[in-house]
Amino acid sequence: MIKKISVIGAGSWGTALAVSLANNGISVNMWSVFEDEIKMLSEKREHVHKLPGVVIPENVTFTSDLEKAVHDAEVLVLVVPSQTVRQTAKDISKYIRKDMIIVSCSKGLEEGTGLRMSEVIGEEIKDAKTVILSGPSHAEEVGKGIPTTVVAASCDIKAAELVQDIFMSPEFRVYTNSDAVGVELGGALKNVIALCAGISDGLGFGDNTKAALMTRGITEISRLGVSMGANPQTFAGLTGIGDLIVTCTSMHSRNRRAGILIGQGKSPKEAMDEVKMVVEGVTTTKAAYELAQKRKVPMPITFEAYEVLFNGKKPRQAVSDLMMRNKKNEVEELDAKWL
């Protein structure tokens, strides 16, 4: 039985997972690079800025010493912004023990390489045994013990089952899946569609528009995933349509909130500054756009999102261009080689 776990990253999701693990009777050590964050967590037993109202149990400790955090743990839970995963993994590699399981909880694609987070970790930590934890899971709800279901995914199914056992509780149900590619891509790419759903809301559009975005969005996510070797059934599950639903419809979603502001006329930078948290969908849009071009996969929603975010295209024009594309047969398209 695993008794000691270190959570690397003390944002809202890291804090929520630490609370969930601690409630399972596990001793948790939370690491942050920010000394003031560690001081606040230690004194307040609450992340007052990112997860207010969620009390952190006494069996959670805090440190800014990465070497201590890694050495003291049996399992590492990596919960840092996607674009800092590489440097964090590189720093961890100096201290990690062979066969230690790393639970990757960051959702995104690396800018410049298009790599999934487990691939980034694997490049920096030789023979890393990585399990992806993903699914429709707002930190605000997990921290409060609201029933949530997620997926532990790995090509090493025994490692995935161990992570399932660690996290499983009456409030936090965990499934396993051997399709790490599909699980990671679903978790990353849904942020692109959530940004678009927010833009739709900001433009004043309704439920019809959002339903279309979500449905056509999961279609193009599946296309790219299948072209990269993912199981198409994964995208019908929790880390595909499940995560897409929650991220496109909830105000807990920072991607949707940023999209609303863009739809209302703010620039992407202004929107991100106002949200005051990492908006993973922005960098993921660029990475997904580049991957789709490289693999020659049609992703019209992602392409228009890229134009809005990086080339200054007006959102209303992007919507018009999407609506007036060449006519298609829906069933024939769904039966195409991508699916």
mmCIF file of C-alpha atoms in Angstrom:
data_model
loop_
_atom_site.group_PDB
_atom_site.id
_atom_site.type_symbol
_atom_site.label_atom_id
_atom_site.label_comp_id
_atom_site.label_asym_id
_atom_site.label_seq_id
_atom_site.Cartn_x
_atom_site.Cartn_y
_atom_site.Cartn_z
ATOM 1 C CA MET A 1 0.000 0.000 0.000
ATOM 2 C CA ILE A 2 1.348 3.413 -0.982
ATOM 3 C CA LYS A 3 1.790 5.605 2.099
ATOM 4 C CA LYS A 4 3.717 8.675 0.905
ATOM 5 C CA ILE A 5 3.031 10.757 -2.191
ATOM 6 C CA SER A 6 4.471 14.081 -3.304
ATOM 7 C CA VAL A 7 2.381 16.470 -5.364
ATOM 8 C CA ILE A 8 4.669 18.574 -7.548
ATOM 9 C CA GLY A 9 2.764 21.798 -8.148
ATOM 10 C CA ALA A 10 0.551 23.648 -5.678
ATOM 11 C CA GLY A 11 -2.031 25.329 -7.864
ATOM 12 C CA SER A 12 -5.763 24.651 -7.699
ATOM 13 C CA TRP A 13 -5.586 21.163 -9.254
ATOM 14 C CA GLY A 14 -2.526 20.131 -7.252
ATOM 15 C CA THR A 15 -4.205 21.283 -4.054
ATOM 16 C CA ALA A 16 -7.460 19.471 -4.860
ATOM 17 C CA LEU A 17 -5.621 16.214 -5.595
ATOM 18 C CA ALA A 18 -3.565 16.556 -2.411
ATOM 19 C CA VAL A 19 -6.770 16.949 -0.397
ATOM 20 C CA SER A 20 -8.338 13.931 -2.121
ATOM 21 C CA LEU A 21 -5.275 11.756 -1.458
ATOM 22 C CA ALA A 22 -5.016 12.926 2.137
ATOM 23 C CA ASN A 23 -8.657 12.017 2.710
ATOM 24 C CA ASN A 24 -7.698 8.484 1.613
ATOM 25 C CA GLY A 25 -5.269 8.322 4.539
ATOM 26 C CA ILE A 26 -2.101 8.964 2.518
ATOM 27 C CA SER A 27 0.661 11.285 3.747
ATOM 28 C CA VAL A 28 1.072 13.982 1.096
ATOM 29 C CA ASN A 29 3.909 16.438 0.600
ATOM 30 C CA MET A 30 3.070 19.390 -1.658
ATOM 31 C CA TRP A 31 5.895 21.149 -3.499
ATOM 32 C CA SER A 32 5.893 24.640 -4.950
ATOM 33 C CA VAL A 33 8.731 26.683 -6.385
ATOM 34 C CA PHE A 34 7.193 29.766 -4.748
ATOM 35 C CA GLU A 35 8.233 30.307 -1.117
ATOM 36 C CA ASP A 36 5.325 32.677 -0.447
ATOM 37 C CA GLU A 37 2.866 30.038 -1.673
ATOM 38 C CA ILE A 38 4.368 27.427 0.682
ATOM 39 C CA LYS A 39 4.170 29.912 3.573
ATOM 40 C CA MET A 40 0.527 30.698 2.804
ATOM 41 C CA LEU A 41 -0.442 27.022 2.540
ATOM 42 C CA SER A 42 1.346 26.149 5.793
ATOM 43 C CA GLU A 43 -0.195 29.008 7.767
ATOM 44 C CA LYS A 44 -3.718 29.059 6.319
ATOM 45 C CA ARG A 45 -4.188 25.321 5.510
ATOM 46 C CA GLU A 46 -6.011 26.626 2.433
ATOM 47 C CA HIS A 47 -5.050 27.924 -1.000
ATOM 48 C CA VAL A 48 -6.726 31.280 -0.454
ATOM 49 C CA HIS A 49 -6.089 32.505 -4.006
ATOM 50 C CA LYS A 50 -6.820 29.465 -6.164
ATOM 51 C CA LEU A 51 -9.037 27.160 -4.063
ATOM 52 C CA PRO A 52 -10.685 29.256 -1.345
ATOM 53 C CA GLY A 53 -12.875 27.444 1.153
ATOM 54 C CA VAL A 54 -11.177 24.049 0.766
ATOM 55 C CA VAL A 55 -9.465 23.074 4.019
ATOM 56 C CA ILE A 56 -6.234 21.114 3.595
ATOM 57 C CA PRO A 57 -6.007 18.117 6.004
ATOM 58 C CA GLU A 58 -3.238 17.872 8.603
ATOM 59 C CA ASN A 59 -1.579 14.924 6.846
ATOM 60 C CA VAL A 60 -0.514 17.279 4.045
ATOM 61 C CA THR A 61 2.878 18.967 4.444
ATOM 62 C CA PHE A 62 4.549 21.590 2.276
ATOM 63 C CA THR A 63 8.024 22.165 0.902
ATOM 64 C CA SER A 64 9.973 24.200 -1.664
ATOM 65 C CA ASP A 65 12.816 21.661 -1.590
ATOM 66 C CA LEU A 66 12.379 19.556 -4.727
ATOM 67 C CA GLU A 67 15.034 17.013 -3.749
ATOM 68 C CA LYS A 68 13.263 16.350 -0.432
ATOM 69 C CA ALA A 69 9.870 16.119 -2.128
ATOM 70 C CA VAL A 70 11.124 13.484 -4.582
ATOM 71 C CA HIS A 71 13.209 11.456 -2.108
ATOM 72 C CA ASP A 72 10.414 11.219 0.445
ATOM 73 C CA ALA A 73 7.790 9.932 -2.006
ATOM 74 C CA GLU A 74 6.767 6.536 -3.334
ATOM 75 C CA VAL A 75 4.734 8.142 -6.135
ATOM 76 C CA LEU A 76 5.043 11.604 -7.727
ATOM 77 C CA VAL A 77 1.957 13.489 -8.901
ATOM 78 C CA LEU A 78 3.085 16.083 -11.437
ATOM 79 C CA VAL A 79 0.647 19.017 -11.611
ATOM 80 C CA VAL A 80 2.379 21.990 -13.226
ATOM 81 C CA PRO A 81 1.409 24.086 -16.286
ATOM 82 C CA SER A 82 2.036 22.159 -19.497
ATOM 83 C CA GLN A 83 4.714 24.523 -20.774
ATOM 84 C CA THR A 84 6.767 24.040 -17.580
ATOM 85 C CA VAL A 85 6.564 20.223 -17.583
ATOM 86 C CA ARG A 86 9.869 19.789 -19.444
ATOM 87 C CA GLN A 87 11.929 21.917 -17.051
ATOM 88 C CA THR A 88 10.226 20.394 -14.005
ATOM 89 C CA ALA A 89 10.856 16.858 -15.295
ATOM 90 C CA LYS A 90 14.487 17.762 -15.996
ATOM 91 C CA ASP A 91 14.853 19.021 -12.413
ATOM 92 C CA ILE A 92 13.164 15.903 -11.008
ATOM 93 C CA SER A 93 15.406 13.587 -13.033
ATOM 94 C CA LYS A 94 18.354 14.405 -10.759
ATOM 95 C CA TYR A 95 16.639 12.839 -7.757
ATOM 96 C CA ILE A 96 14.128 10.261 -9.005
ATOM 97 C CA ARG A 97 14.480 6.582 -8.168
ATOM 98 C CA LYS A 98 14.185 3.855 -10.769
ATOM 99 C CA ASP A 99 10.647 2.489 -11.247
ATOM 100 C CA MET A 100 9.011 5.391 -9.370
ATOM 101 C CA ILE A 101 5.579 6.097 -10.870
ATOM 102 C CA ILE A 102 4.920 9.609 -12.146
ATOM 103 C CA VAL A 103 1.258 10.607 -12.383
ATOM 104 C CA SER A 104 0.954 13.227 -15.118
ATOM 105 C CA CYS A 105 -1.961 15.588 -14.504
ATOM 106 C CA SER A 106 -1.060 18.441 -16.884
ATOM 107 C CA LYS A 107 -3.281 18.846 -19.949
ATOM 108 C CA GLY A 108 -1.696 20.283 -23.046
ATOM 109 C CA LEU A 109 0.729 19.867 -25.934
ATOM 110 C CA GLU A 110 4.238 21.271 -25.774
ATOM 111 C CA GLU A 111 4.667 24.419 -27.818
ATOM 112 C CA GLY A 112 7.201 23.981 -30.595
ATOM 113 C CA THR A 113 7.269 20.175 -30.519
ATOM 114 C CA GLY A 114 3.582 19.207 -30.290
ATOM 115 C CA LEU A 115 4.572 16.474 -27.849
ATOM 116 C CA ARG A 116 2.142 15.069 -25.304
ATOM 117 C CA MET A 117 3.084 15.543 -21.661
ATOM 118 C CA SER A 118 4.060 11.901 -21.110
ATOM 119 C CA GLU A 119 6.362 12.163 -24.132
ATOM 120 C CA VAL A 120 7.985 15.278 -22.678
ATOM 121 C CA ILE A 121 8.483 13.516 -19.348
ATOM 122 C CA GLY A 122 9.927 10.487 -21.131
ATOM 123 C CA GLU A 123 12.495 12.624 -22.914
ATOM 124 C CA GLU A 124 13.747 14.131 -19.659
ATOM 125 C CA ILE A 125 13.441 11.107 -17.336
ATOM 126 C CA LYS A 126 14.846 7.942 -18.877
ATOM 127 C CA ASP A 127 12.541 4.916 -18.580
ATOM 128 C CA ALA A 128 9.910 7.016 -16.792
ATOM 129 C CA LYS A 129 6.891 4.980 -15.704
ATOM 130 C CA THR A 130 4.159 7.532 -16.405
ATOM 131 C CA VAL A 131 0.418 7.270 -15.791
ATOM 132 C CA ILE A 132 -1.910 9.972 -17.110
ATOM 133 C CA LEU A 133 -4.747 11.112 -14.843
ATOM 134 C CA SER A 134 -7.415 12.925 -16.830
ATOM 135 C CA GLY A 135 -11.147 13.459 -17.162
ATOM 136 C CA PRO A 136 -13.940 15.935 -16.384
ATOM 137 C CA SER A 137 -12.656 17.198 -13.055
ATOM 138 C CA HIS A 138 -12.778 20.812 -11.935
ATOM 139 C CA ALA A 139 -10.471 21.394 -8.971
ATOM 140 C CA GLU A 140 -13.167 23.477 -7.271
ATOM 141 C CA GLU A 141 -15.457 20.436 -7.118
ATOM 142 C CA VAL A 142 -12.868 17.730 -6.383
ATOM 143 C CA GLY A 143 -11.559 19.779 -3.454
ATOM 144 C CA LYS A 144 -15.079 19.869 -1.979
ATOM 145 C CA GLY A 145 -15.631 16.130 -2.400
ATOM 146 C CA ILE A 146 -18.245 16.427 -5.146
ATOM 147 C CA PRO A 147 -18.548 13.076 -6.994
ATOM 148 C CA THR A 148 -16.132 12.973 -9.928
ATOM 149 C CA THR A 149 -14.942 10.294 -12.363
ATOM 150 C CA VAL A 150 -11.578 10.264 -14.143
ATOM 151 C CA VAL A 151 -9.270 7.895 -16.026
ATOM 152 C CA ALA A 152 -5.799 6.560 -15.196
ATOM 153 C CA ALA A 153 -4.145 5.726 -18.506
ATOM 154 C CA SER A 154 -0.877 4.020 -19.329
ATOM 155 C CA CYS A 155 0.542 1.399 -21.674
ATOM 156 C CA ASP A 156 1.644 -0.228 -18.388
ATOM 157 C CA ILE A 157 -1.778 -1.301 -17.155
ATOM 158 C CA LYS A 158 -0.407 -2.496 -13.793
ATOM 159 C CA ALA A 159 0.881 1.020 -13.116
ATOM 160 C CA ALA A 160 -2.509 2.441 -14.119
ATOM 161 C CA GLU A 161 -4.243 0.035 -11.730
ATOM 162 C CA LEU A 162 -1.939 1.113 -8.887
ATOM 163 C CA VAL A 163 -2.871 4.757 -9.510
ATOM 164 C CA GLN A 164 -6.524 3.714 -9.651
ATOM 165 C CA ASP A 165 -6.176 2.146 -6.191
ATOM 166 C CA ILE A 166 -4.401 5.209 -4.759
ATOM 167 C CA PHE A 167 -7.021 7.734 -5.843
ATOM 168 C CA MET A 168 -10.236 5.694 -5.707
ATOM 169 C CA SER A 169 -12.767 6.859 -3.089
ATOM 170 C CA PRO A 170 -16.546 7.266 -2.667
ATOM 171 C CA GLU A 171 -16.174 10.768 -4.158
ATOM 172 C CA PHE A 172 -13.495 10.082 -6.779
ATOM 173 C CA ARG A 173 -14.049 7.143 -9.130
ATOM 174 C CA VAL A 174 -11.130 6.107 -11.345
ATOM 175 C CA TYR A 175 -11.269 3.968 -14.485
ATOM 176 C CA THR A 176 -8.224 2.575 -16.304
ATOM 177 C CA ASN A 177 -7.397 2.768 -19.999
ATOM 178 C CA SER A 178 -4.381 1.510 -21.963
ATOM 179 C CA ASP A 179 -4.825 4.201 -24.638
ATOM 180 C CA ALA A 180 -2.454 6.861 -23.293
ATOM 181 C CA VAL A 181 -2.384 8.670 -26.653
ATOM 182 C CA GLY A 182 -6.148 9.128 -26.844
ATOM 183 C CA VAL A 183 -6.533 10.079 -23.185
ATOM 184 C CA GLU A 184 -3.833 12.753 -23.377
ATOM 185 C CA LEU A 185 -5.032 14.185 -26.675
ATOM 186 C CA GLY A 186 -8.628 14.387 -25.472
ATOM 187 C CA GLY A 187 -7.566 16.212 -22.319
ATOM 188 C CA ALA A 188 -5.403 18.662 -24.252
ATOM 189 C CA LEU A 189 -7.511 19.391 -27.330
ATOM 190 C CA LYS A 190 -10.805 19.916 -25.520
ATOM 191 C CA ASN A 191 -9.317 23.187 -24.240
ATOM 192 C CA VAL A 192 -9.212 24.479 -27.826
ATOM 193 C CA ILE A 193 -12.921 23.771 -28.286
ATOM 194 C CA ALA A 194 -13.707 25.234 -24.840
ATOM 195 C CA LEU A 195 -12.055 28.498 -25.881
ATOM 196 C CA CYS A 196 -14.264 28.491 -28.970
ATOM 197 C CA ALA A 197 -17.351 27.734 -26.878
ATOM 198 C CA GLY A 198 -16.502 30.718 -24.707
ATOM 199 C CA ILE A 199 -16.040 32.933 -27.756
ATOM 200 C CA SER A 200 -19.469 31.784 -28.931
ATOM 201 C CA ASP A 201 -20.960 32.805 -25.572
ATOM 202 C CA GLY A 202 -19.142 36.135 -25.699
ATOM 203 C CA LEU A 203 -20.593 36.806 -29.149
ATOM 204 C CA GLY A 204 -24.079 36.222 -27.714
ATOM 205 C CA PHE A 205 -24.775 32.971 -29.554
ATOM 206 C CA GLY A 206 -26.902 30.235 -27.988
ATOM 207 C CA ASP A 207 -27.190 26.552 -27.197
ATOM 208 C CA ASN A 208 -27.460 25.534 -30.847
ATOM 209 C CA THR A 209 -24.062 27.011 -31.622
ATOM 210 C CA LYS A 210 -22.379 25.457 -28.610
ATOM 211 C CA ALA A 211 -23.874 22.033 -29.362
ATOM 212 C CA ALA A 212 -22.516 22.257 -32.904
ATOM 213 C CA LEU A 213 -19.062 23.313 -31.678
ATOM 214 C CA MET A 214 -18.876 20.466 -29.188
ATOM 215 C CA THR A 215 -20.116 17.823 -31.631
ATOM 216 C CA ARG A 216 -17.941 18.904 -34.542
ATOM 217 C CA GLY A 217 -15.121 19.567 -32.084
ATOM 218 C CA ILE A 218 -14.973 15.985 -30.819
ATOM 219 C CA THR A 219 -15.036 14.853 -34.459
ATOM 220 C CA GLU A 220 -11.872 16.736 -35.329
ATOM 221 C CA ILE A 221 -10.191 15.793 -32.049
ATOM 222 C CA SER A 222 -10.902 12.152 -32.951
ATOM 223 C CA ARG A 223 -9.501 12.635 -36.449
ATOM 224 C CA LEU A 224 -6.178 13.871 -35.152
ATOM 225 C CA GLY A 225 -6.102 11.247 -32.394
ATOM 226 C CA VAL A 226 -6.739 8.328 -34.728
ATOM 227 C CA SER A 227 -4.067 9.603 -37.116
ATOM 228 C CA MET A 228 -1.647 9.401 -34.156
ATOM 229 C CA GLY A 229 -2.635 5.874 -33.168
ATOM 230 C CA ALA A 230 -5.365 6.504 -30.589
ATOM 231 C CA ASN A 231 -8.392 4.243 -30.093
ATOM 232 C CA PRO A 232 -11.459 6.119 -31.471
ATOM 233 C CA GLN A 233 -13.594 4.736 -28.622
ATOM 234 C CA THR A 234 -11.534 6.725 -26.121
ATOM 235 C CA PHE A 235 -12.988 9.970 -27.474
ATOM 236 C CA ALA A 236 -16.509 8.775 -26.632
ATOM 237 C CA GLY A 237 -15.465 8.365 -22.994
ATOM 238 C CA LEU A 238 -14.635 10.492 -19.967
ATOM 239 C CA THR A 239 -11.437 11.981 -21.356
ATOM 240 C CA GLY A 240 -13.051 12.768 -24.701
ATOM 241 C CA ILE A 241 -16.660 13.896 -24.765
ATOM 242 C CA GLY A 242 -16.850 13.906 -20.942
ATOM 243 C CA ASP A 243 -14.049 16.408 -20.463
ATOM 244 C CA LEU A 244 -15.266 18.394 -23.466
ATOM 245 C CA ILE A 245 -18.762 18.800 -21.979
ATOM 246 C CA VAL A 246 -17.573 20.032 -18.608
ATOM 247 C CA THR A 247 -14.984 22.422 -20.035
ATOM 248 C CA CYS A 248 -17.309 23.955 -22.627
ATOM 249 C CA THR A 249 -20.246 24.507 -20.262
ATOM 250 C CA SER A 250 -18.828 25.515 -16.866
ATOM 251 C CA MET A 251 -17.683 28.884 -15.562
ATOM 252 C CA HIS A 252 -15.030 26.967 -13.586
ATOM 253 C CA SER A 253 -13.309 26.543 -16.972
ATOM 254 C CA ARG A 254 -10.598 29.169 -17.407
ATOM 255 C CA ASN A 255 -10.533 28.377 -21.144
ATOM 256 C CA ARG A 256 -14.215 29.111 -21.521
ATOM 257 C CA ARG A 257 -13.883 32.277 -19.410
ATOM 258 C CA ALA A 258 -11.022 33.519 -21.570
ATOM 259 C CA GLY A 259 -13.046 32.726 -24.695
ATOM 260 C CA ILE A 260 -16.013 34.738 -23.434
ATOM 261 C CA LEU A 261 -13.771 37.781 -22.988
ATOM 262 C CA ILE A 262 -12.334 37.361 -26.508
ATOM 263 C CA GLY A 263 -15.861 37.089 -27.919
ATOM 264 C CA GLN A 264 -16.723 40.313 -26.110
ATOM 265 C CA GLY A 265 -13.905 42.111 -27.889
ATOM 266 C CA LYS A 266 -10.809 41.725 -25.724
ATOM 267 C CA SER A 267 -7.511 40.589 -27.216
ATOM 268 C CA PRO A 268 -6.221 37.113 -26.274
ATOM 269 C CA LYS A 269 -3.584 38.726 -24.032
ATOM 270 C CA GLU A 270 -6.151 40.926 -22.291
ATOM 271 C CA ALA A 271 -8.391 37.895 -21.753
ATOM 272 C CA MET A 272 -5.586 35.806 -20.253
ATOM 273 C CA ASP A 273 -4.518 38.675 -17.993
ATOM 274 C CA GLU A 274 -8.085 39.038 -16.707
ATOM 275 C CA VAL A 275 -8.521 35.308 -16.038
ATOM 276 C CA LYS A 276 -5.280 35.422 -13.980
ATOM 277 C CA MET A 277 -4.634 31.699 -14.403
ATOM 278 C CA VAL A 278 -2.896 29.633 -17.073
ATOM 279 C CA VAL A 279 -5.172 29.274 -20.127
ATOM 280 C CA GLU A 280 -3.799 26.037 -21.588
ATOM 281 C CA GLY A 281 -6.006 26.210 -24.672
ATOM 282 C CA VAL A 282 -4.032 29.088 -26.203
ATOM 283 C CA THR A 283 -0.675 27.318 -26.552
ATOM 284 C CA THR A 284 -2.485 24.041 -27.305
ATOM 285 C CA THR A 285 -4.287 25.683 -30.225
ATOM 286 C CA LYS A 286 -0.945 26.566 -31.811
ATOM 287 C CA ALA A 287 0.476 23.074 -31.212
ATOM 288 C CA ALA A 288 -2.692 21.386 -32.526
ATOM 289 C CA TYR A 289 -2.733 23.619 -35.615
ATOM 290 C CA GLU A 290 0.861 22.688 -36.414
ATOM 291 C CA LEU A 291 0.232 18.970 -35.797
ATOM 292 C CA ALA A 292 -2.862 18.967 -38.012
ATOM 293 C CA GLN A 293 -0.953 20.641 -40.837
ATOM 294 C CA LYS A 294 1.948 18.225 -40.477
ATOM 295 C CA ARG A 295 -0.334 15.184 -40.494
ATOM 296 C CA LYS A 296 -2.722 16.646 -43.111
ATOM 297 C CA VAL A 297 -5.730 16.207 -40.822
ATOM 298 C CA PRO A 298 -8.701 18.565 -41.417
ATOM 299 C CA MET A 299 -9.480 20.485 -38.199
ATOM 300 C CA PRO A 300 -11.520 23.518 -39.308
ATOM 301 C CA ILE A 301 -12.540 24.707 -35.835
ATOM 302 C CA THR A 302 -8.957 24.518 -34.596
ATOM 303 C CA PHE A 303 -7.719 26.326 -37.714
ATOM 304 C CA GLU A 304 -10.176 29.196 -37.171
ATOM 305 C CA ALA A 305 -9.272 29.370 -33.474
ATOM 306 C CA TYR A 306 -5.630 29.712 -34.502
ATOM 307 C CA GLU A 307 -6.494 32.586 -36.841
ATOM 308 C CA VAL A 308 -8.390 34.402 -34.090
ATOM 309 C CA LEU A 309 -5.742 33.868 -31.411
ATOM 310 C CA PHE A 310 -2.578 34.443 -33.440
ATOM 311 C CA ASN A 311 -3.474 36.339 -36.597
ATOM 312 C CA GLY A 312 -6.040 38.833 -35.330
ATOM 313 C CA LYS A 313 -9.028 37.442 -37.231
ATOM 314 C CA LYS A 314 -12.385 38.707 -35.982
ATOM 315 C CA PRO A 315 -14.396 35.970 -34.216
ATOM 316 C CA ARG A 316 -17.576 36.725 -36.188
ATOM 317 C CA GLN A 317 -15.707 36.313 -39.451
ATOM 318 C CA ALA A 318 -14.275 32.999 -38.229
ATOM 319 C CA VAL A 319 -17.795 31.763 -37.461
ATOM 320 C CA SER A 320 -19.040 32.864 -40.871
ATOM 321 C CA ASP A 321 -16.166 31.086 -42.610
ATOM 322 C CA LEU A 322 -16.892 27.890 -40.668
ATOM 323 C CA MET A 323 -20.581 28.000 -41.525
ATOM 324 C CA MET A 324 -20.007 28.624 -45.243
ATOM 325 C CA ARG A 325 -17.421 25.920 -45.948
ATOM 326 C CA ASN A 326 -18.064 23.425 -48.733
ATOM 327 C CA LYS A 327 -21.168 21.268 -48.246
ATOM 328 C CA LYS A 328 -20.620 17.823 -46.723
ATOM 329 C CA ASN A 329 -22.480 14.658 -45.773
ATOM 330 C CA GLU A 330 -22.187 14.141 -42.025
ATOM 331 C CA VAL A 331 -22.359 10.327 -42.020
ATOM 332 C CA GLU A 332 -19.886 9.932 -44.866
ATOM 333 C CA GLU A 333 -17.495 12.263 -43.053
ATOM 334 C CA LEU A 334 -17.800 10.309 -39.809
ATOM 335 C CA ASP A 335 -17.059 7.106 -41.719
ATOM 336 C CA ALA A 336 -13.879 8.565 -43.202
ATOM 337 C CA LYS A 337 -10.490 6.999 -42.583
ATOM 338 C CA TRP A 338 -9.854 9.188 -39.531
ATOM 339 C CA LEU A 339 -12.636 7.446 -37.613
#
